[in-house]
Amino acid sequence: MPSLSSRSRPSATPLRERRPDQNPEAFEYESPVAPLNEEAQQALDALLQAHSTRRLMDHVENLTKIVTDVAGQVNDAGSDAKENYAKKRARIEANGEEPNEDDLRQLETLTGRIDGLTQRLDKTMREIVDSNIFVSALPGIVDEVKNGAAGTSTQLTTTTFAQSQRRTRARVIEDEEDEIDSELGEVGHADIDGMGTQPTAPSPDSAPSAVFKKAVTAQNDVWNSKTLTSRYSTADQYVGFYKTVHDAKNPGDNAPPLPHASTWFLAEEDPESSVLEDPQGEDEDLEVMAERISGRCPITTEYFRNPVTSTKCGHSFEHYAILQMMKPPAPSRSQRSQTQSLVKTTPCPVCDVPLTANDLRADPALLRKAKRLEAAEIKAREENSDDEDDDAPRGTQQRAHRIGSSPAGTARSRVQQVKQERISKTPRASSTISDAVHTIPDTQVTRGSDMTEDTSNEEDVED
């Protein structure tokens, strides 16, 4: 029997002869003529080891970050536009003028475009979650194909060997003619040595490709049978995306609380029930609203740089800080083997719920809020510093008009009066002109016109 490599296949057009606008020939699938042997099964087993899904998961993670960041930036622009319009309208109304309706129409147009783009990004994020589920299930699907191929090969080999044994026993019992006996004997030896001259081809449904497609279809059917809430409300990628969009649409300290995850898809799953009010939900919203998010880690008391949120209790921490708390103390030699097998846990610093590293999820929405709060605090601190600088005295040269100085002429007259009083108190007996002059302190001698005044005083003393 010719080998699989020698079977004729339609030859594809060489790449050098194919025109750019010419589509490649479609691949025609051929059903396997024999079950996978041991070497082929080992190659299938090493498939995922050679091509790990880690790179696919990295792509999913990068796509999640990009889509989330874009959604936040787009809705930030919409919130800024609404805030600017509100300030402009208030300023115009304060001046007694009529608002320009063109500004309102431009804002409505921009809001509509942002909402449409956000919906497209929302759909993309759901597809990312679907891809993440498929990539996570891929190793199990390949294992199912491998196990199915091994089971098919074992079953067909056992069946072929049993058929060969039955034919051999039949040839021994029957004493046919020499020529026929000779031919049957050759075939019988071949059957026994090779356990079958030609293994039976597996059924099309048990072929590896068919098993793979069947497993993928079953995985998709199970996933698509779930509700939107079950699929996406607990997926880390979509939760981070939804929180980011909500934070960008509602900036500020008076932002409404994040809706409960069970209500995110009511408009699509059950439009009628989404209109009804839920008193219990309102109480939960009030409870959430009472808890103000400071943007600071309760462990480090610093603003978040890489926040993670617990899936058990909902509290958030700086990633390195909570992991440092989970780090166990250095064990002794007798405890080392036992400690390595234990799961690292730590009580939540806020509510004492036991947490592990697997319970922590990155929180991009909280990081955005922390950055915004920190920027607002820095801005307020700078404004307060400027106000303090304005209130503080800036020197006698700039504030000289507040001291109440006297005119220059008045100052000179006072100096002259002081000099005359000191001279009049000097004893005149046995005094000379030079002695009288030296009785005036040097500190009272001034330049310019004051020197002239001193000279006139000396002449009066001499007279």
GROMACS .gro file of C-alpha atoms in nm:
model
  463
    1MET     CA    1   0.000   0.000   0.000
    2PRO     CA    2   0.143   0.342  -0.085
    3SER     CA    3   0.239   0.563   0.206
    4LEU     CA    4   0.053   0.880   0.295
    5SER     CA    5   0.332   1.094   0.156
    6SER     CA    6   0.302   0.927  -0.185
    7ARG     CA    7  -0.072   0.986  -0.217
    8SER     CA    8  -0.159   1.228  -0.490
    9ARG     CA    9  -0.274   1.574  -0.379
   10PRO     CA   10  -0.372   1.870  -0.590
   11SER     CA   11  -0.060   2.080  -0.641
   12ALA     CA   12  -0.086   2.439  -0.523
   13THR     CA   13   0.021   2.725  -0.747
   14PRO     CA   14   0.382   2.821  -0.672
   15LEU     CA   15   0.417   3.150  -0.484
   16ARG     CA   16   0.641   3.302  -0.749
   17GLU     CA   17   0.382   3.236  -1.022
   18ARG     CA   18   0.083   3.362  -0.823
   19ARG     CA   19  -0.041   3.709  -0.900
   20PRO     CA   20  -0.113   3.944  -0.609
   21ASP     CA   21  -0.483   3.952  -0.693
   22GLN     CA   22  -0.508   3.573  -0.727
   23ASN     CA   23  -0.654   3.385  -0.431
   24PRO     CA   24  -0.468   3.073  -0.314
   25GLU     CA   25  -0.628   2.742  -0.389
   26ALA     CA   26  -0.860   2.612  -0.120
   27PHE     CA   27  -0.722   2.331   0.091
   28GLU     CA   28  -0.914   2.009   0.038
   29TYR     CA   29  -0.936   1.811   0.358
   30GLU     CA   30  -0.862   1.439   0.336
   31SER     CA   31  -0.992   1.198   0.596
   32PRO     CA   32  -0.723   0.991   0.771
   33VAL     CA   33  -0.673   0.639   0.634
   34ALA     CA   34  -0.528   0.510   0.963
   35PRO     CA   35  -0.540   0.602   1.331
   36LEU     CA   36  -0.264   0.814   1.479
   37ASN     CA   37   0.034   0.604   1.574
   38GLU     CA   38   0.233   0.654   1.891
   39GLU     CA   39   0.471   0.905   1.734
   40ALA     CA   40   0.184   1.119   1.607
   41GLN     CA   41   0.019   1.111   1.948
   42GLN     CA   42   0.340   1.229   2.112
   43ALA     CA   43   0.364   1.512   1.859
   44LEU     CA   44   0.008   1.614   1.942
   45ASP     CA   45   0.088   1.601   2.312
   46ALA     CA   46   0.387   1.833   2.261
   47LEU     CA   47   0.183   2.080   2.054
   48LEU     CA   48   0.085   2.305   2.343
   49GLN     CA   49   0.425   2.270   2.505
   50ALA     CA   50   0.589   2.410   2.193
   51HIS     CA   51   0.316   2.671   2.140
   52SER     CA   52   0.206   2.791   2.482
   53THR     CA   53  -0.111   2.993   2.525
   54ARG     CA   54   0.083   3.242   2.736
   55ARG     CA   55   0.143   3.466   2.434
   56LEU     CA   56  -0.226   3.458   2.348
   57MET     CA   57  -0.312   3.556   2.703
   58ASP     CA   58  -0.062   3.843   2.681
   59HIS     CA   59  -0.235   3.967   2.365
   60VAL     CA   60  -0.571   3.951   2.541
   61GLU     CA   61  -0.430   4.147   2.835
   62ASN     CA   62  -0.281   4.415   2.610
   63LEU     CA   63  -0.604   4.450   2.413
   64THR     CA   64  -0.797   4.485   2.736
   65LYS     CA   65  -0.575   4.770   2.853
   66ILE     CA   66  -0.588   4.952   2.519
   67VAL     CA   67  -0.966   4.933   2.483
   68THR     CA   68  -1.019   5.036   2.846
   69ASP     CA   69  -0.785   5.335   2.817
   70VAL     CA   70  -0.946   5.452   2.492
   71ALA     CA   71  -1.295   5.427   2.644
   72GLY     CA   72  -1.183   5.633   2.943
   73GLN     CA   73  -1.021   5.902   2.729
   74VAL     CA   74  -1.321   5.931   2.498
   75ASN     CA   75  -1.567   5.973   2.783
   76ASP     CA   76  -1.329   6.212   2.961
   77ALA     CA   77  -1.353   6.436   2.656
   78GLY     CA   78  -1.732   6.420   2.674
   79SER     CA   79  -1.735   6.511   3.044
   80ASP     CA   80  -1.497   6.802   2.984
   81ALA     CA   81  -1.719   6.930   2.703
   82LYS     CA   82  -2.028   6.917   2.928
   83GLU     CA   83  -1.846   7.097   3.207
   84ASN     CA   84  -1.719   7.371   2.975
   85TYR     CA   85  -2.066   7.419   2.828
   86ALA     CA   86  -2.221   7.447   3.175
   87LYS     CA   87  -1.965   7.710   3.282
   88LYS     CA   88  -2.009   7.907   2.962
   89ARG     CA   89  -2.388   7.899   2.989
   90ALA     CA   90  -2.378   8.011   3.353
   91ARG     CA   91  -2.145   8.298   3.264
   92ILE     CA   92  -2.370   8.410   2.979
   93GLU     CA   93  -2.684   8.394   3.191
   94ALA     CA   94  -2.511   8.587   3.470
   95ASN     CA   95  -2.448   8.869   3.222
   96GLY     CA   96  -2.815   8.871   3.127
   97GLU     CA   97  -2.755   8.735   2.777
   98GLU     CA   98  -2.927   8.457   2.587
   99PRO     CA   99  -2.732   8.128   2.548
  100ASN     CA  100  -2.626   8.029   2.200
  101GLU     CA  101  -2.827   7.729   2.084
  102ASP     CA  102  -2.549   7.628   1.845
  103ASP     CA  103  -2.330   7.541   2.142
  104LEU     CA  104  -2.599   7.308   2.274
  105ARG     CA  105  -2.639   7.138   1.937
  106GLN     CA  106  -2.264   7.088   1.908
  107LEU     CA  107  -2.257   6.934   2.255
  108GLU     CA  108  -2.544   6.699   2.168
  109THR     CA  109  -2.369   6.595   1.847
  110LEU     CA  110  -2.045   6.526   2.031
  111THR     CA  111  -2.230   6.332   2.301
  112GLY     CA  112  -2.400   6.115   2.040
  113ARG     CA  113  -2.070   6.034   1.872
  114ILE     CA  114  -1.911   5.947   2.206
  115ASP     CA  115  -2.202   5.720   2.300
  116GLY     CA  116  -2.180   5.540   1.967
  117LEU     CA  117  -1.806   5.489   2.000
  118THR     CA  118  -1.849   5.368   2.358
  119GLN     CA  119  -2.100   5.107   2.242
  120ARG     CA  120  -1.854   4.983   1.981
  121LEU     CA  121  -1.582   4.960   2.243
  122ASP     CA  122  -1.823   4.777   2.472
  123LYS     CA  123  -1.888   4.520   2.200
  124THR     CA  124  -1.514   4.484   2.144
  125MET     CA  125  -1.458   4.424   2.514
  126ARG     CA  126  -1.719   4.149   2.514
  127GLU     CA  127  -1.540   3.983   2.223
  128ILE     CA  128  -1.215   4.007   2.419
  129VAL     CA  129  -1.381   3.825   2.708
  130ASP     CA  130  -1.506   3.559   2.466
  131SER     CA  131  -1.155   3.517   2.328
  132ASN     CA  132  -1.014   3.487   2.677
  133ILE     CA  133  -1.260   3.207   2.755
  134PHE     CA  134  -1.165   3.023   2.435
  135VAL     CA  135  -0.791   3.055   2.500
  136SER     CA  136  -0.839   2.931   2.855
  137ALA     CA  137  -1.032   2.626   2.728
  138LEU     CA  138  -0.788   2.550   2.445
  139PRO     CA  139  -0.554   2.320   2.643
  140GLY     CA  140  -0.848   2.109   2.754
  141ILE     CA  141  -0.977   2.085   2.397
  142VAL     CA  142  -0.638   1.968   2.271
  143ASP     CA  143  -0.623   1.710   2.551
  144GLU     CA  144  -0.964   1.586   2.444
  145VAL     CA  145  -0.839   1.547   2.086
  146LYS     CA  146  -0.528   1.365   2.207
  147ASN     CA  147  -0.724   1.128   2.430
  148GLY     CA  148  -0.976   1.064   2.155
  149ALA     CA  149  -0.701   0.982   1.907
  150ALA     CA  150  -0.533   0.747   2.154
  151GLY     CA  151  -0.861   0.572   2.228
  152THR     CA  152  -0.944   0.534   1.861
  153SER     CA  153  -0.599   0.395   1.785
  154THR     CA  154  -0.621   0.140   2.068
  155GLN     CA  155  -0.971   0.032   1.972
  156LEU     CA  156  -0.889  -0.012   1.604
  157THR     CA  157  -0.566  -0.197   1.681
  158THR     CA  158  -0.747  -0.438   1.912
  159THR     CA  159  -1.020  -0.498   1.656
  160THR     CA  160  -0.770  -0.561   1.376
  161PHE     CA  161  -0.571  -0.807   1.586
  162ALA     CA  162  -0.886  -0.999   1.683
  163GLN     CA  163  -0.993  -1.024   1.321
  164SER     CA  164  -0.647  -1.150   1.226
  165GLN     CA  165  -0.657  -1.419   1.494
  166ARG     CA  166  -0.997  -1.541   1.379
  167ARG     CA  167  -0.879  -1.567   1.019
  168THR     CA  168  -0.569  -1.761   1.126
  169ARG     CA  169  -0.770  -2.013   1.328
  170ALA     CA  170  -1.007  -2.059   1.036
  171ARG     CA  171  -0.716  -2.129   0.799
  172VAL     CA  172  -0.570  -2.392   1.037
  173ILE     CA  173  -0.900  -2.578   1.070
  174GLU     CA  174  -0.978  -2.580   0.701
  175ASP     CA  175  -0.763  -2.815   0.506
  176GLU     CA  176  -0.790  -2.661   0.165
  177GLU     CA  177  -0.588  -2.723  -0.139
  178ASP     CA  178  -0.213  -2.669  -0.130
  179GLU     CA  179  -0.216  -2.362  -0.350
  180ILE     CA  180  -0.488  -2.196  -0.146
  181ASP     CA  181  -0.325  -2.312   0.178
  182SER     CA  182   0.004  -2.159   0.067
  183GLU     CA  183  -0.157  -1.825  -0.012
  184LEU     CA  184  -0.356  -1.823   0.310
  185GLY     CA  185  -0.047  -1.912   0.508
  186GLU     CA  186   0.149  -1.613   0.376
  187VAL     CA  187  -0.135  -1.379   0.457
  188GLY     CA  188  -0.174  -1.534   0.801
  189HIS     CA  189   0.193  -1.486   0.892
  190ALA     CA  190   0.172  -1.127   0.777
  191ASP     CA  191  -0.135  -1.072   0.992
  192ILE     CA  192   0.029  -1.217   1.301
  193ASP     CA  193   0.357  -1.028   1.258
  194GLY     CA  194   0.202  -0.690   1.181
  195MET     CA  195  -0.120  -0.745   1.376
  196GLY     CA  196  -0.316  -0.669   1.059
  197THR     CA  197  -0.205  -0.600   0.705
  198GLN     CA  198  -0.406  -0.279   0.686
  199PRO     CA  199  -0.550  -0.103   0.992
  200THR     CA  200  -0.909  -0.001   0.963
  201ALA     CA  201  -0.953   0.371   0.888
  202PRO     CA  202  -1.123   0.566   1.169
  203SER     CA  203  -1.468   0.703   1.109
  204PRO     CA  204  -1.487   1.067   0.993
  205ASP     CA  205  -1.642   1.170   1.325
  206SER     CA  206  -1.346   1.032   1.523
  207ALA     CA  207  -1.080   1.208   1.314
  208PRO     CA  208  -0.867   1.455   1.517
  209SER     CA  209  -0.994   1.757   1.322
  210ALA     CA  210  -1.355   1.646   1.369
  211VAL     CA  211  -1.302   1.596   1.742
  212PHE     CA  212  -1.145   1.942   1.768
  213LYS     CA  213  -1.432   2.111   1.587
  214LYS     CA  214  -1.685   1.922   1.794
  215ALA     CA  215  -1.516   2.028   2.119
  216VAL     CA  216  -1.496   2.393   2.010
  217THR     CA  217  -1.862   2.391   1.909
  218ALA     CA  218  -1.962   2.239   2.242
  219GLN     CA  219  -1.757   2.501   2.428
  220ASN     CA  220  -1.920   2.785   2.233
  221ASP     CA  221  -2.269   2.642   2.283
  222VAL     CA  222  -2.222   2.623   2.659
  223TRP     CA  223  -2.082   2.977   2.672
  224ASN     CA  224  -2.348   3.132   2.449
  225SER     CA  225  -2.627   2.963   2.643
  226LYS     CA  226  -2.545   3.180   2.945
  227THR     CA  227  -2.700   3.521   2.999
  228LEU     CA  228  -2.506   3.840   2.938
  229THR     CA  229  -2.490   3.897   3.312
  230SER     CA  230  -2.342   3.552   3.371
  231ARG     CA  231  -2.089   3.597   3.092
  232TYR     CA  232  -1.956   3.945   3.150
  233SER     CA  233  -2.056   4.086   3.491
  234THR     CA  234  -1.793   3.872   3.666
  235ALA     CA  235  -1.523   3.888   3.397
  236ASP     CA  236  -1.229   4.096   3.517
  237GLN     CA  237  -1.176   4.254   3.176
  238TYR     CA  238  -1.532   4.376   3.138
  239VAL     CA  239  -1.567   4.484   3.502
  240GLY     CA  240  -1.261   4.709   3.469
  241PHE     CA  241  -1.393   4.849   3.141
  242TYR     CA  242  -1.737   4.924   3.287
  243LYS     CA  243  -1.592   5.092   3.597
  244THR     CA  244  -1.364   5.309   3.383
  245VAL     CA  245  -1.648   5.428   3.160
  246HIS     CA  246  -1.866   5.502   3.463
  247ASP     CA  247  -1.586   5.697   3.630
  248ALA     CA  248  -1.516   5.898   3.314
  249LYS     CA  249  -1.883   5.984   3.266
  250ASN     CA  250  -1.928   6.086   3.630
  251PRO     CA  251  -1.618   6.271   3.752
  252GLY     CA  252  -1.609   6.454   4.082
  253ASP     CA  253  -1.687   6.377   4.444
  254ASN     CA  254  -2.064   6.387   4.393
  255ALA     CA  255  -2.065   6.111   4.131
  256PRO     CA  256  -2.343   5.853   4.158
  257PRO     CA  257  -2.240   5.509   4.284
  258LEU     CA  258  -2.156   5.230   4.044
  259PRO     CA  259  -2.472   5.033   3.958
  260HIS     CA  260  -2.491   4.676   4.079
  261ALA     CA  261  -2.353   4.424   3.830
  262SER     CA  262  -2.690   4.250   3.809
  263THR     CA  263  -2.838   4.562   3.645
  264TRP     CA  264  -2.575   4.622   3.378
  265PHE     CA  265  -2.751   4.423   3.106
  266LEU     CA  266  -3.116   4.457   3.205
  267ALA     CA  267  -3.187   4.680   2.905
  268GLU     CA  268  -3.074   4.400   2.670
  269GLU     CA  269  -3.193   4.095   2.861
  270ASP     CA  270  -3.527   4.225   2.991
  271PRO     CA  271  -3.612   4.581   2.880
  272GLU     CA  272  -3.939   4.586   3.078
  273SER     CA  273  -3.784   4.499   3.412
  274SER     CA  274  -3.506   4.753   3.361
  275VAL     CA  275  -3.763   5.033   3.387
  276LEU     CA  276  -3.899   4.913   3.722
  277GLU     CA  277  -3.754   5.058   4.040
  278ASP     CA  278  -3.591   4.839   4.298
  279PRO     CA  279  -3.622   4.975   4.652
  280GLN     CA  280  -3.366   4.728   4.781
  281GLY     CA  281  -3.124   4.842   4.514
  282GLU     CA  282  -3.175   5.203   4.622
  283ASP     CA  283  -3.081   5.111   4.979
  284GLU     CA  284  -2.766   4.943   4.852
  285ASP     CA  285  -2.684   5.251   4.646
  286LEU     CA  286  -2.721   5.471   4.952
  287GLU     CA  287  -2.493   5.241   5.146
  288VAL     CA  288  -2.232   5.251   4.872
  289MET     CA  289  -2.266   5.627   4.839
  290ALA     CA  290  -2.196   5.668   5.209
  291GLU     CA  291  -1.856   5.505   5.163
  292ARG     CA  292  -1.632   5.771   5.013
  293ILE     CA  293  -1.337   5.655   4.810
  294SER     CA  294  -1.029   5.848   4.916
  295GLY     CA  295  -0.795   5.722   4.648
  296ARG     CA  296  -0.540   5.622   4.911
  297CYS     CA  297  -0.425   5.277   5.014
  298PRO     CA  298  -0.539   5.189   5.368
  299ILE     CA  299  -0.201   5.021   5.426
  300THR     CA  300   0.044   5.281   5.294
  301THR     CA  301  -0.193   5.584   5.325
  302GLU     CA  302  -0.046   5.702   4.995
  303TYR     CA  303  -0.226   5.756   4.667
  304PHE     CA  304  -0.264   5.443   4.459
  305ARG     CA  305  -0.005   5.365   4.194
  306ASN     CA  306  -0.099   5.003   4.117
  307PRO     CA  307  -0.428   4.932   4.296
  308VAL     CA  308  -0.586   4.589   4.324
  309THR     CA  309  -0.935   4.512   4.452
  310SER     CA  310  -1.044   4.202   4.639
  311THR     CA  311  -1.312   3.991   4.473
  312LYS     CA  312  -1.429   3.872   4.816
  313CYS     CA  313  -1.488   4.194   5.006
  314GLY     CA  314  -1.438   4.471   4.749
  315HIS     CA  315  -1.167   4.656   4.940
  316SER     CA  316  -0.869   4.793   4.750
  317PHE     CA  317  -0.498   4.807   4.831
  318GLU     CA  318  -0.166   4.889   4.676
  319HIS     CA  319  -0.047   4.572   4.504
  320TYR     CA  320   0.300   4.547   4.656
  321ALA     CA  321   0.172   4.638   5.003
  322ILE     CA  322  -0.090   4.364   5.026
  323LEU     CA  323   0.150   4.109   4.877
  324GLN     CA  324   0.408   4.205   5.137
  325MET     CA  325   0.151   4.127   5.407
  326MET     CA  326   0.091   3.787   5.248
  327LYS     CA  327   0.460   3.706   5.261
  328PRO     CA  328   0.509   3.452   5.542
  329PRO     CA  329   0.793   3.484   5.793
  330ALA     CA  330   1.107   3.284   5.733
  331PRO     CA  331   1.030   2.928   5.848
  332SER     CA  332   1.257   2.701   6.041
  333ARG     CA  333   1.404   2.390   5.883
  334SER     CA  334   1.140   2.166   6.036
  335GLN     CA  335   0.859   2.389   5.910
  336ARG     CA  336   1.005   2.466   5.569
  337SER     CA  337   0.850   2.171   5.385
  338GLN     CA  338   0.508   2.237   5.538
  339THR     CA  339   0.518   2.611   5.473
  340GLN     CA  340   0.595   2.565   5.105
  341SER     CA  341   0.278   2.364   5.059
  342LEU     CA  342   0.053   2.619   5.233
  343VAL     CA  343  -0.142   2.887   5.044
  344LYS     CA  344  -0.030   3.235   5.146
  345THR     CA  345  -0.323   3.412   5.308
  346THR     CA  346  -0.370   3.726   5.511
  347PRO     CA  347  -0.675   3.885   5.673
  348CYS     CA  348  -0.810   4.190   5.495
  349PRO     CA  349  -0.676   4.500   5.676
  350VAL     CA  350  -1.026   4.651   5.662
  351CYS     CA  351  -1.272   4.367   5.729
  352ASP     CA  352  -1.053   4.065   5.827
  353VAL     CA  353  -1.176   3.847   5.540
  354PRO     CA  354  -0.899   3.596   5.451
  355LEU     CA  355  -0.740   3.690   5.119
  356THR     CA  356  -0.499   3.522   4.880
  357ALA     CA  357  -0.315   3.656   4.578
  358ASN     CA  358  -0.572   3.488   4.353
  359ASP     CA  359  -0.846   3.702   4.509
  360LEU     CA  360  -0.687   4.028   4.388
  361ARG     CA  361  -0.772   4.195   4.059
  362ALA     CA  362  -0.626   4.506   3.897
  363ASP     CA  363  -0.855   4.810   3.920
  364PRO     CA  364  -0.786   5.063   3.641
  365ALA     CA  365  -1.092   5.271   3.731
  366LEU     CA  366  -0.964   5.323   4.086
  367LEU     CA  367  -0.624   5.424   3.949
  368ARG     CA  368  -0.790   5.693   3.735
  369LYS     CA  369  -0.984   5.821   4.036
  370ALA     CA  370  -0.672   5.827   4.253
  371LYS     CA  371  -0.479   6.025   3.991
  372ARG     CA  372  -0.764   6.274   3.959
  373LEU     CA  373  -0.792   6.320   4.336
  374GLU     CA  374  -0.417   6.362   4.373
  375ALA     CA  375  -0.407   6.621   4.094
  376ALA     CA  376  -0.693   6.813   4.257
  377GLU     CA  377  -0.515   6.808   4.593
  378ILE     CA  378  -0.192   6.937   4.440
  379LYS     CA  379  -0.382   7.214   4.260
  380ALA     CA  380  -0.562   7.319   4.578
  381ARG     CA  381  -0.233   7.320   4.771
  382GLU     CA  382  -0.072   7.545   4.510
  383GLU     CA  383  -0.367   7.784   4.516
  384ASN     CA  384  -0.352   7.808   4.896
  385SER     CA  385   0.021   7.873   4.876
  386ASP     CA  386  -0.037   8.158   4.630
  387ASP     CA  387  -0.301   8.311   4.859
  388GLU     CA  388  -0.062   8.301   5.156
  389ASP     CA  389   0.208   8.470   4.949
  390ASP     CA  390  -0.035   8.750   4.857
  391ASP     CA  391  -0.128   8.813   5.223
  392ALA     CA  392   0.232   8.821   5.352
  393PRO     CA  393   0.425   9.160   5.357
  394ARG     CA  394   0.661   9.192   5.063
  395GLY     CA  395   0.912   9.455   5.201
  396THR     CA  396   0.924   9.827   5.300
  397GLN     CA  397   0.989   9.948   4.947
  398GLN     CA  398   0.665   9.801   4.808
  399ARG     CA  399   0.449   9.884   5.114
  400ALA     CA  400   0.614  10.217   5.209
  401HIS     CA  401   0.291  10.410   5.160
  402ARG     CA  402   0.134  10.228   5.458
  403ILE     CA  403   0.396  10.327   5.719
  404GLY     CA  404   0.296  10.693   5.740
  405SER     CA  405   0.633  10.865   5.669
  406SER     CA  406   0.683  11.237   5.720
  407PRO     CA  407   0.804  11.474   5.448
  408ALA     CA  408   1.177  11.527   5.407
  409GLY     CA  409   1.162  11.887   5.527
  410THR     CA  410   1.000  11.792   5.855
  411ALA     CA  411   1.268  11.531   5.923
  412ARG     CA  412   1.545  11.785   5.873
  413SER     CA  413   1.380  12.034   6.109
  414ARG     CA  414   1.358  11.770   6.381
  415VAL     CA  415   1.726  11.685   6.347
  416GLN     CA  416   1.814  12.053   6.365
  417GLN     CA  417   1.603  12.098   6.680
  418VAL     CA  418   1.773  11.804   6.852
  419LYS     CA  419   2.116  11.946   6.771
  420GLN     CA  420   2.027  12.285   6.905
  421GLU     CA  421   1.897  12.137   7.231
  422ARG     CA  422   2.218  11.938   7.285
  423ILE     CA  423   2.432  12.243   7.213
  424SER     CA  424   2.236  12.458   7.454
  425LYS     CA  425   2.303  12.211   7.734
  426THR     CA  426   2.682  12.231   7.682
  427PRO     CA  427   2.860  12.447   7.949
  428ARG     CA  428   2.992  12.777   7.799
  429ALA     CA  429   3.267  12.839   8.062
  430SER     CA  430   3.623  12.766   7.949
  431SER     CA  431   3.489  12.641   7.618
  432THR     CA  432   3.630  12.703   7.278
  433ILE     CA  433   3.474  12.680   6.938
  434SER     CA  434   3.641  12.348   6.871
  435ASP     CA  435   3.520  12.205   7.203
  436ALA     CA  436   3.168  12.321   7.129
  437VAL     CA  437   3.180  12.161   6.786
  438HIS     CA  438   3.301  11.826   6.926
  439THR     CA  439   3.019  11.812   7.177
  440ILE     CA  440   2.787  11.719   6.883
  441PRO     CA  441   2.781  11.340   6.834
  442ASP     CA  442   2.915  11.216   6.503
  443THR     CA  443   2.599  11.017   6.443
  444GLN     CA  444   2.400  11.336   6.422
  445VAL     CA  445   2.616  11.481   6.147
  446THR     CA  446   2.443  11.447   5.810
  447ARG     CA  447   2.549  11.504   5.453
  448GLY     CA  448   2.452  11.781   5.216
  449SER     CA  449   2.220  12.042   5.349
  450ASP     CA  450   2.257  11.915   5.706
  451MET     CA  451   2.628  11.998   5.699
  452THR     CA  452   2.539  12.354   5.605
  453GLU     CA  453   2.294  12.374   5.890
  454ASP     CA  454   2.559  12.249   6.137
  455THR     CA  455   2.801  12.517   6.021
  456SER     CA  456   2.547  12.790   6.082
  457ASN     CA  457   2.488  12.656   6.432
  458GLU     CA  458   2.861  12.666   6.507
  459GLU     CA  459   2.876  13.031   6.405
  460ASP     CA  460   2.593  13.108   6.644
  461VAL     CA  461   2.783  12.945   6.927
  462GLU     CA  462   3.093  13.150   6.848
  463ASP     CA  463   2.896  13.473   6.853
   0.00000   0.00000   0.00000
